[in-house]
PDB file of C-alpha atoms in Angstrom:
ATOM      1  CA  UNK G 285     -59.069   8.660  91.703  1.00 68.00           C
ATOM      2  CA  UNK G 286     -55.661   7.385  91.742  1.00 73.00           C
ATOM      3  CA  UNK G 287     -53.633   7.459  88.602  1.00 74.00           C
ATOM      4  CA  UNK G 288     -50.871   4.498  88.719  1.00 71.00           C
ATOM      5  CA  UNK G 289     -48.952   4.763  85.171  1.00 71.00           C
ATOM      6  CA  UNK G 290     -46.324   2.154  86.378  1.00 73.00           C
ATOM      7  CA  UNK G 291     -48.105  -0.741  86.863  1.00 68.00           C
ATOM      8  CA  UNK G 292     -49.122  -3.206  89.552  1.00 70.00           C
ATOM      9  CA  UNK G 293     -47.358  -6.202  91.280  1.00 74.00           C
ATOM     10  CA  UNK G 294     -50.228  -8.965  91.057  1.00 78.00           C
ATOM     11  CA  UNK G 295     -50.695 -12.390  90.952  1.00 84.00           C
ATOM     12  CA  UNK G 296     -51.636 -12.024  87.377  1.00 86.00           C
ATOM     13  CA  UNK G 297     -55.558 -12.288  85.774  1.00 89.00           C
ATOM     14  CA  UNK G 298     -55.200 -16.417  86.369  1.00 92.00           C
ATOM     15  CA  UNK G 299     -54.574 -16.392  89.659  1.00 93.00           C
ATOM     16  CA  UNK G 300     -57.851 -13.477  90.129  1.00 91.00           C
ATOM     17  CA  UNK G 301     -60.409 -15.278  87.817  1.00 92.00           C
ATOM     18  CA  UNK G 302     -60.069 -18.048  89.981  1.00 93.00           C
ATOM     19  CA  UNK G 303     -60.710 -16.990  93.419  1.00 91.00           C
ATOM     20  CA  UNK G 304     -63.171 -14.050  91.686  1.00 90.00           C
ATOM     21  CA  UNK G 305     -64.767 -17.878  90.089  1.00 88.00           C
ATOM     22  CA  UNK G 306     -64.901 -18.985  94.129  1.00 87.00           C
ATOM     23  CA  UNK G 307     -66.183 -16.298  95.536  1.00 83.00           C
ATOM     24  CA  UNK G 308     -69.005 -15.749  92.917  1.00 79.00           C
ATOM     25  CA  UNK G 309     -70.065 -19.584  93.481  1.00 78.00           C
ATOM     26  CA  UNK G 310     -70.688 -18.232  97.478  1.00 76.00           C
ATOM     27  CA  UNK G 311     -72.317 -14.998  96.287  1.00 70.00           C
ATOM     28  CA  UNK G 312     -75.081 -16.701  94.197  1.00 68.00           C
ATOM     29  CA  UNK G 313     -77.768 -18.203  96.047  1.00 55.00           C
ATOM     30  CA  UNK G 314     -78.897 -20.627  93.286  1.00 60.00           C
ATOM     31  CA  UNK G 315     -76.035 -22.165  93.398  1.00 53.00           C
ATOM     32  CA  UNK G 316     -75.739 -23.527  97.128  1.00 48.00           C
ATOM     33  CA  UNK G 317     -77.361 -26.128  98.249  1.00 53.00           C
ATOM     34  CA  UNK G 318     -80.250 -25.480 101.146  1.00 54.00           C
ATOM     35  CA  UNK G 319     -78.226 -28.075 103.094  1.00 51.00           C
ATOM     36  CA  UNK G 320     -74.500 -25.945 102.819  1.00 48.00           C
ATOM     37  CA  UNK G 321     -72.931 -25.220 105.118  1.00 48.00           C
ATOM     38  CA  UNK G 322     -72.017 -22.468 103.469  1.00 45.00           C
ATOM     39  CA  UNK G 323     -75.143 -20.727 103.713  1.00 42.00           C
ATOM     40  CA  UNK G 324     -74.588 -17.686 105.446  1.00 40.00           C
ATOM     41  CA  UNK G 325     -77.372 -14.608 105.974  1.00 40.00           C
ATOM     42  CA  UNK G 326     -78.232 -12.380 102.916  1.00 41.00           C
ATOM     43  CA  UNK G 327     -80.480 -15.376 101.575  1.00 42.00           C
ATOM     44  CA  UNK G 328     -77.443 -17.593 101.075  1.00 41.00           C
ATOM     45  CA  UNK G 329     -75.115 -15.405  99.449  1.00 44.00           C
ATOM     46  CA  UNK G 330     -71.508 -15.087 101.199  1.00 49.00           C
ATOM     47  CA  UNK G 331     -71.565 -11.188 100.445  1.00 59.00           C
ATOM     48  CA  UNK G 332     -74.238  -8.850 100.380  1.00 65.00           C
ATOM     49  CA  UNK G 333     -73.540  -5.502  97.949  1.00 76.00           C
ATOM     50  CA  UNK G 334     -72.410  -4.624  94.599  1.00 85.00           C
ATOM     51  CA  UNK G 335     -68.831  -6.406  93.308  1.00 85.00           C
ATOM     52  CA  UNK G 336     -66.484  -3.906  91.613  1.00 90.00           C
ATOM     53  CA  UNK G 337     -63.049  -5.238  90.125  1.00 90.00           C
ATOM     54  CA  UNK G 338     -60.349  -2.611  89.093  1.00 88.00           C
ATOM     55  CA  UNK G 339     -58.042  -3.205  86.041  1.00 88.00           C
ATOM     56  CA  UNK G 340     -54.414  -2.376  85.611  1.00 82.00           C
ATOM     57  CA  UNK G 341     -52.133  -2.869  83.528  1.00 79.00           C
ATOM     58  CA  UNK G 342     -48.923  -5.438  84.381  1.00 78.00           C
ATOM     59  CA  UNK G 343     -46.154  -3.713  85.821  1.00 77.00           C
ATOM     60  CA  UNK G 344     -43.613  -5.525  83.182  1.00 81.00           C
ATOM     61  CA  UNK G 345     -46.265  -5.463  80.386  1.00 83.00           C
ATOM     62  CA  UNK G 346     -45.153  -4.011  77.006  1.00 88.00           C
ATOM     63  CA  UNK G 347     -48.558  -3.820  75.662  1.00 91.00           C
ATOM     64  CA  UNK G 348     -50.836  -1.871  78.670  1.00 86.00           C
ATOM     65  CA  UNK G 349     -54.178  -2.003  75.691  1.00 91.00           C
ATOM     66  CA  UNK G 350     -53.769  -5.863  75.655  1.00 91.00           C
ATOM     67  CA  UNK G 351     -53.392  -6.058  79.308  1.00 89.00           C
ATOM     68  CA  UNK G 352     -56.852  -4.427  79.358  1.00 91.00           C
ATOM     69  CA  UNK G 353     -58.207  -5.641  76.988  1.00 94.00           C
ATOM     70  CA  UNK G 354     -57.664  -9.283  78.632  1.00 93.00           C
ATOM     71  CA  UNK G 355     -58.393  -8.093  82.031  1.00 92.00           C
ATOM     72  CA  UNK G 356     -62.546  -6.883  80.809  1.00 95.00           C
ATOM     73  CA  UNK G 357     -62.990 -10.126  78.803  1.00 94.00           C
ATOM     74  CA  UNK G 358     -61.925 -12.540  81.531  1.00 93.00           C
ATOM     75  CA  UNK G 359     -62.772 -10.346  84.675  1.00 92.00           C
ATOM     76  CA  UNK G 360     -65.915  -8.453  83.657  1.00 92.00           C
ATOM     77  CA  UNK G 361     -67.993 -11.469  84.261  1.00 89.00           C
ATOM     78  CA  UNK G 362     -67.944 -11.888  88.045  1.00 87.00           C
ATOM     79  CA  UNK G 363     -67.939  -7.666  88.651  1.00 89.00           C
ATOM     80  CA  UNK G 364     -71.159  -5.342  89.499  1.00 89.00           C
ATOM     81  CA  UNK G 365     -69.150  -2.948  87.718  1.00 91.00           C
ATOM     82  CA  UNK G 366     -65.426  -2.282  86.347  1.00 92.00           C
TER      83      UNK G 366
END
């Protein structure tokens, strides 16, 4: 593991839910049409295997537990595993 204590440059947890929100629509098969052309192999889905999404803190954040906090309540619901 990789211990970063000063934070990360990102395009902040608005910007992520999105495309994580895009990319989940492609991963679920119920949710694209037989007649998609987005179907892909893997029975639809745009991904096969297990989605893990790491959390980290803001790099300019003055509260890292809220930063946290707000990245598991908004991120947690498109990831295998955080």
């Amino acid at each position: 593991a990789i211990i970063n204590r000063y934070g990360f440059n990102n395009d902040g947890i608005e910007a992520v839910t999105k495309r994580l929100n895009a990319q989940h629509r492609k991963r679920m098969p119920e949710l694209v049409p037989d007649n998609s052309n987005n179907r892909v192999k893997n029975g639809g889905r745009a991904g096969s295997g297990i989605l893990g999404v790491n959390i980290g803190k803001n790099k300019t954040t003055e509260d890292a537990a809220a930063d946290y906090v707000k990245g598991v309540h908004a991120l947690s619901q498109f990831a295998d595993y955080l």
